[in-house]
């Protein structure tokens, strides 16, 4: 699955922390500046569900 996170650096970091609890992040793009909002960025993630233990 591919997900796009948008927001300031703190929001993106917090979103990634929450996603890592439920999913395995298999790849992550660099932070792209948002064209319409200064100091906001976009990051693209590829994730897979975590395996049950």
PDB file of N, CA and C in Angstrom:
ATOM      1  N   UNK A   1       0.854  -1.156   0.000  1.00  0.00           N
ATOM      2  CA  UNK A   1       0.000   0.000   0.000  1.00  0.00           C
ATOM      3  C   UNK A   1       0.906   1.225   0.000  1.00  0.00           C
ATOM      4  N   UNK A   2       0.495   2.264  -0.681  1.00  0.00           N
ATOM      5  CA  UNK A   2       1.260   3.503  -0.716  1.00  0.00           C
ATOM      6  C   UNK A   2       0.447   4.599  -0.026  1.00  0.00           C
ATOM      7  N   UNK A   3       1.120   5.358   0.845  1.00  0.00           N
ATOM      8  CA  UNK A   3       0.461   6.410   1.624  1.00  0.00           C
ATOM      9  C   UNK A   3       1.244   7.704   1.464  1.00  0.00           C
ATOM     10  N   UNK A   4       0.519   8.823   1.411  1.00  0.00           N
ATOM     11  CA  UNK A   4       1.165  10.137   1.387  1.00  0.00           C
ATOM     12  C   UNK A   4       0.839  10.835   2.700  1.00  0.00           C
ATOM     13  N   UNK A   5       1.887  11.285   3.401  1.00  0.00           N
ATOM     14  CA  UNK A   5       1.708  12.084   4.612  1.00  0.00           C
ATOM     15  C   UNK A   5       1.990  13.537   4.261  1.00  0.00           C
ATOM     16  N   UNK A   6       1.134  14.432   4.727  1.00  0.00           N
ATOM     17  CA  UNK A   6       1.299  15.865   4.491  1.00  0.00           C
ATOM     18  C   UNK A   6       1.244  16.604   5.808  1.00  0.00           C
ATOM     19  N   UNK A   7       2.066  17.636   5.955  1.00  0.00           N
ATOM     20  CA  UNK A   7       2.036  18.460   7.157  1.00  0.00           C
ATOM     21  C   UNK A   7       3.408  19.038   7.448  1.00  0.00           C
ATOM     22  N   UNK A   8       3.531  19.644   8.618  1.00  0.00           N
ATOM     23  CA  UNK A   8       4.846  20.144   9.004  1.00  0.00           C
ATOM     24  C   UNK A   8       5.682  18.960   9.484  1.00  0.00           C
ATOM     25  N   UNK A   9       6.953  19.197   9.745  1.00  0.00           N
ATOM     26  CA  UNK A   9       7.848  18.084  10.097  1.00  0.00           C
ATOM     27  C   UNK A   9       7.390  17.333  11.348  1.00  0.00           C
ATOM     28  N   UNK A  10       6.891  18.057  12.336  1.00  0.00           N
ATOM     29  CA  UNK A  10       6.432  17.408  13.575  1.00  0.00           C
ATOM     30  C   UNK A  10       5.226  16.514  13.312  1.00  0.00           C
ATOM     31  N   UNK A  11       4.286  16.978  12.507  1.00  0.00           N
ATOM     32  CA  UNK A  11       3.092  16.184  12.197  1.00  0.00           C
ATOM     33  C   UNK A  11       3.456  14.923  11.419  1.00  0.00           C
ATOM     34  N   UNK A  12       4.367  15.047  10.472  1.00  0.00           N
ATOM     35  CA  UNK A  12       4.791  13.894   9.689  1.00  0.00           C
ATOM     36  C   UNK A  12       5.499  12.876  10.581  1.00  0.00           C
ATOM     37  N   UNK A  13       6.369  13.358  11.462  1.00  0.00           N
ATOM     38  CA  UNK A  13       7.079  12.469  12.375  1.00  0.00           C
ATOM     39  C   UNK A  13       6.100  11.724  13.275  1.00  0.00           C
ATOM     40  N   UNK A  14       5.131  12.421  13.833  1.00  0.00           N
ATOM     41  CA  UNK A  14       4.136  11.795  14.693  1.00  0.00           C
ATOM     42  C   UNK A  14       3.296  10.780  13.914  1.00  0.00           C
ATOM     43  N   UNK A  15       2.924  11.118  12.697  1.00  0.00           N
ATOM     44  CA  UNK A  15       2.168  10.192  11.865  1.00  0.00           C
ATOM     45  C   UNK A  15       2.952   8.920  11.582  1.00  0.00           C
ATOM     46  N   UNK A  16       4.246   9.049  11.331  1.00  0.00           N
ATOM     47  CA  UNK A  16       5.080   7.875  11.073  1.00  0.00           C
ATOM     48  C   UNK A  16       5.212   7.005  12.321  1.00  0.00           C
ATOM     49  N   UNK A  17       5.303   7.614  13.483  1.00  0.00           N
ATOM     50  CA  UNK A  17       5.377   6.844  14.732  1.00  0.00           C
ATOM     51  C   UNK A  17       4.120   5.994  14.891  1.00  0.00           C
ATOM     52  N   UNK A  18       2.965   6.569  14.640  1.00  0.00           N
ATOM     53  CA  UNK A  18       1.709   5.828  14.770  1.00  0.00           C
ATOM     54  C   UNK A  18       1.594   4.731  13.708  1.00  0.00           C
ATOM     55  N   UNK A  19       2.010   5.031  12.483  1.00  0.00           N
ATOM     56  CA  UNK A  19       1.925   4.020  11.428  1.00  0.00           C
ATOM     57  C   UNK A  19       2.851   2.844  11.706  1.00  0.00           C
ATOM     58  N   UNK A  20       4.020   3.102  12.273  1.00  0.00           N
ATOM     59  CA  UNK A  20       4.977   2.025  12.556  1.00  0.00           C
ATOM     60  C   UNK A  20       4.456   1.041  13.591  1.00  0.00           C
ATOM     61  N   UNK A  21       3.515   1.455  14.417  1.00  0.00           N
ATOM     62  CA  UNK A  21       2.935   0.540  15.402  1.00  0.00           C
ATOM     63  C   UNK A  21       2.078  -0.534  14.744  1.00  0.00           C
ATOM     64  N   UNK A  22       1.469  -0.214  13.607  1.00  0.00           N
ATOM     65  CA  UNK A  22       0.551  -1.135  12.944  1.00  0.00           C
ATOM     66  C   UNK A  22       1.102  -1.745  11.661  1.00  0.00           C
ATOM     67  N   UNK A  23       2.053  -1.062  11.029  1.00  0.00           N
ATOM     68  CA  UNK A  23       2.549  -1.482   9.720  1.00  0.00           C
ATOM     69  C   UNK A  23       4.067  -1.515   9.698  1.00  0.00           C
ATOM     70  N   UNK A  24       4.604  -2.253   8.726  1.00  0.00           N
ATOM     71  CA  UNK A  24       6.032  -2.228   8.445  1.00  0.00           C
ATOM     72  C   UNK A  24       6.237  -1.267   7.285  1.00  0.00           C
ATOM     73  N   UNK A  25       7.091  -0.283   7.453  1.00  0.00           N
ATOM     74  CA  UNK A  25       7.391   0.671   6.391  1.00  0.00           C
ATOM     75  C   UNK A  25       8.503   0.073   5.540  1.00  0.00           C
ATOM     76  N   UNK A  26       8.190  -0.228   4.274  1.00  0.00           N
ATOM     77  CA  UNK A  26       9.163  -0.869   3.397  1.00  0.00           C
ATOM     78  C   UNK A  26       9.990   0.126   2.604  1.00  0.00           C
ATOM     79  N   UNK A  27       9.452   1.317   2.357  1.00  0.00           N
ATOM     80  CA  UNK A  27      10.240   2.371   1.707  1.00  0.00           C
ATOM     81  C   UNK A  27       9.637   3.730   2.041  1.00  0.00           C
ATOM     82  N   UNK A  28      10.489   4.749   1.961  1.00  0.00           N
ATOM     83  CA  UNK A  28      10.077   6.106   2.302  1.00  0.00           C
ATOM     84  C   UNK A  28      10.801   7.077   1.371  1.00  0.00           C
ATOM     85  N   UNK A  29      10.074   8.039   0.836  1.00  0.00           N
ATOM     86  CA  UNK A  29      10.678   9.046  -0.035  1.00  0.00           C
ATOM     87  C   UNK A  29      11.313  10.146   0.814  1.00  0.00           C
ATOM     88  N   UNK A  30      12.008  11.025   0.152  1.00  0.00           N
ATOM     89  CA  UNK A  30      12.509  12.213   0.847  1.00  0.00           C
ATOM     90  C   UNK A  30      11.335  13.162   1.079  1.00  0.00           C
ATOM     91  N   UNK A  31      11.547  14.198   1.863  1.00  0.00           N
ATOM     92  CA  UNK A  31      10.487  15.186   2.135  1.00  0.00           C
ATOM     93  C   UNK A  31      10.442  16.189   0.987  1.00  0.00           C
ATOM     94  N   UNK A  32       9.295  16.285   0.358  1.00  0.00           N
ATOM     95  CA  UNK A  32       9.081  17.239  -0.726  1.00  0.00           C
ATOM     96  C   UNK A  32       8.364  18.464  -0.169  1.00  0.00           C
ATOM     97  N   UNK A  33       8.818  19.688  -0.497  1.00  0.00           N
ATOM     98  CA  UNK A  33       8.108  20.878  -0.024  1.00  0.00           C
ATOM     99  C   UNK A  33       6.716  20.968  -0.656  1.00  0.00           C
ATOM    100  N   UNK A  34       5.744  21.410   0.115  1.00  0.00           N
ATOM    101  CA  UNK A  34       4.381  21.599  -0.379  1.00  0.00           C
ATOM    102  C   UNK A  34       4.329  22.921  -1.125  1.00  0.00           C
ATOM    103  N   UNK A  35       3.789  22.894  -2.313  1.00  0.00           N
ATOM    104  CA  UNK A  35       3.761  24.099  -3.149  1.00  0.00           C
ATOM    105  C   UNK A  35       2.827  25.177  -2.614  1.00  0.00           C
ATOM    106  N   UNK A  36       1.768  24.765  -1.920  1.00  0.00           N
ATOM    107  CA  UNK A  36       0.737  25.713  -1.507  1.00  0.00           C
ATOM    108  C   UNK A  36       0.851  26.185  -0.062  1.00  0.00           C
ATOM    109  N   UNK A  37       1.610  25.467   0.757  1.00  0.00           N
ATOM    110  CA  UNK A  37       1.716  25.821   2.171  1.00  0.00           C
ATOM    111  C   UNK A  37       3.191  25.899   2.568  1.00  0.00           C
ATOM    112  N   UNK A  38       3.664  27.076   2.896  1.00  0.00           N
ATOM    113  CA  UNK A  38       5.065  27.164   3.330  1.00  0.00           C
ATOM    114  C   UNK A  38       5.280  26.352   4.604  1.00  0.00           C
ATOM    115  N   UNK A  39       6.434  25.772   4.737  1.00  0.00           N
ATOM    116  CA  UNK A  39       6.841  24.954   5.891  1.00  0.00           C
ATOM    117  C   UNK A  39       6.053  23.651   6.029  1.00  0.00           C
ATOM    118  N   UNK A  40       5.349  23.251   4.991  1.00  0.00           N
ATOM    119  CA  UNK A  40       4.682  21.945   4.975  1.00  0.00           C
ATOM    120  C   UNK A  40       5.370  21.068   3.943  1.00  0.00           C
ATOM    121  N   UNK A  41       5.333  19.769   4.194  1.00  0.00           N
ATOM    122  CA  UNK A  41       6.032  18.816   3.345  1.00  0.00           C
ATOM    123  C   UNK A  41       5.135  17.634   3.032  1.00  0.00           C
ATOM    124  N   UNK A  42       5.564  16.833   2.045  1.00  0.00           N
ATOM    125  CA  UNK A  42       4.891  15.588   1.675  1.00  0.00           C
ATOM    126  C   UNK A  42       5.924  14.482   1.720  1.00  0.00           C
ATOM    127  N   UNK A  43       5.549  13.331   2.242  1.00  0.00           N
ATOM    128  CA  UNK A  43       6.396  12.148   2.242  1.00  0.00           C
ATOM    129  C   UNK A  43       5.536  10.980   1.773  1.00  0.00           C
ATOM    130  N   UNK A  44       6.100  10.160   0.914  1.00  0.00           N
ATOM    131  CA  UNK A  44       5.404   8.985   0.406  1.00  0.00           C
ATOM    132  C   UNK A  44       5.990   7.746   1.072  1.00  0.00           C
ATOM    133  N   UNK A  45       5.113   6.877   1.567  1.00  0.00           N
ATOM    134  CA  UNK A  45       5.527   5.648   2.244  1.00  0.00           C
ATOM    135  C   UNK A  45       4.918   4.447   1.546  1.00  0.00           C
ATOM    136  N   UNK A  46       5.652   3.356   1.516  1.00  0.00           N
ATOM    137  CA  UNK A  46       5.093   2.064   1.132  1.00  0.00           C
ATOM    138  C   UNK A  46       5.085   1.225   2.394  1.00  0.00           C
ATOM    139  N   UNK A  47       3.915   0.661   2.700  1.00  0.00           N
ATOM    140  CA  UNK A  47       3.768  -0.099   3.947  1.00  0.00           C
ATOM    141  C   UNK A  47       3.155  -1.461   3.684  1.00  0.00           C
ATOM    142  N   UNK A  48       3.381  -2.367   4.618  1.00  0.00           N
ATOM    143  CA  UNK A  48       2.727  -3.677   4.609  1.00  0.00           C
ATOM    144  C   UNK A  48       2.227  -3.945   6.026  1.00  0.00           C
ATOM    145  N   UNK A  49       1.168  -4.733   6.169  1.00  0.00           N
ATOM    146  CA  UNK A  49       0.680  -5.055   7.520  1.00  0.00           C
ATOM    147  C   UNK A  49       1.731  -5.835   8.303  1.00  0.00           C
ATOM    148  N   UNK A  50       1.783  -5.598   9.588  1.00  0.00           N
ATOM    149  CA  UNK A  50       2.681  -6.368  10.463  1.00  0.00           C
ATOM    150  C   UNK A  50       2.126  -7.774  10.598  1.00  0.00           C
ATOM    151  N   UNK A  51       3.020  -8.729  10.703  1.00  0.00           N
ATOM    152  CA  UNK A  51       2.586 -10.111  10.907  1.00  0.00           C
ATOM    153  C   UNK A  51       2.202 -10.316  12.345  1.00  0.00           C
ATOM    154  N   UNK A  52       1.177 -11.124  12.558  1.00  0.00           N
ATOM    155  CA  UNK A  52       0.747 -11.443  13.938  1.00  0.00           C
ATOM    156  C   UNK A  52       1.803 -12.305  14.606  1.00  0.00           C
ATOM    157  N   UNK A  53       1.956 -12.117  15.908  1.00  0.00           N
ATOM    158  CA  UNK A  53       2.954 -12.895  16.653  1.00  0.00           C
ATOM    159  C   UNK A  53       2.340 -14.118  17.249  1.00  0.00           C
TER     160      UNK A  53
END
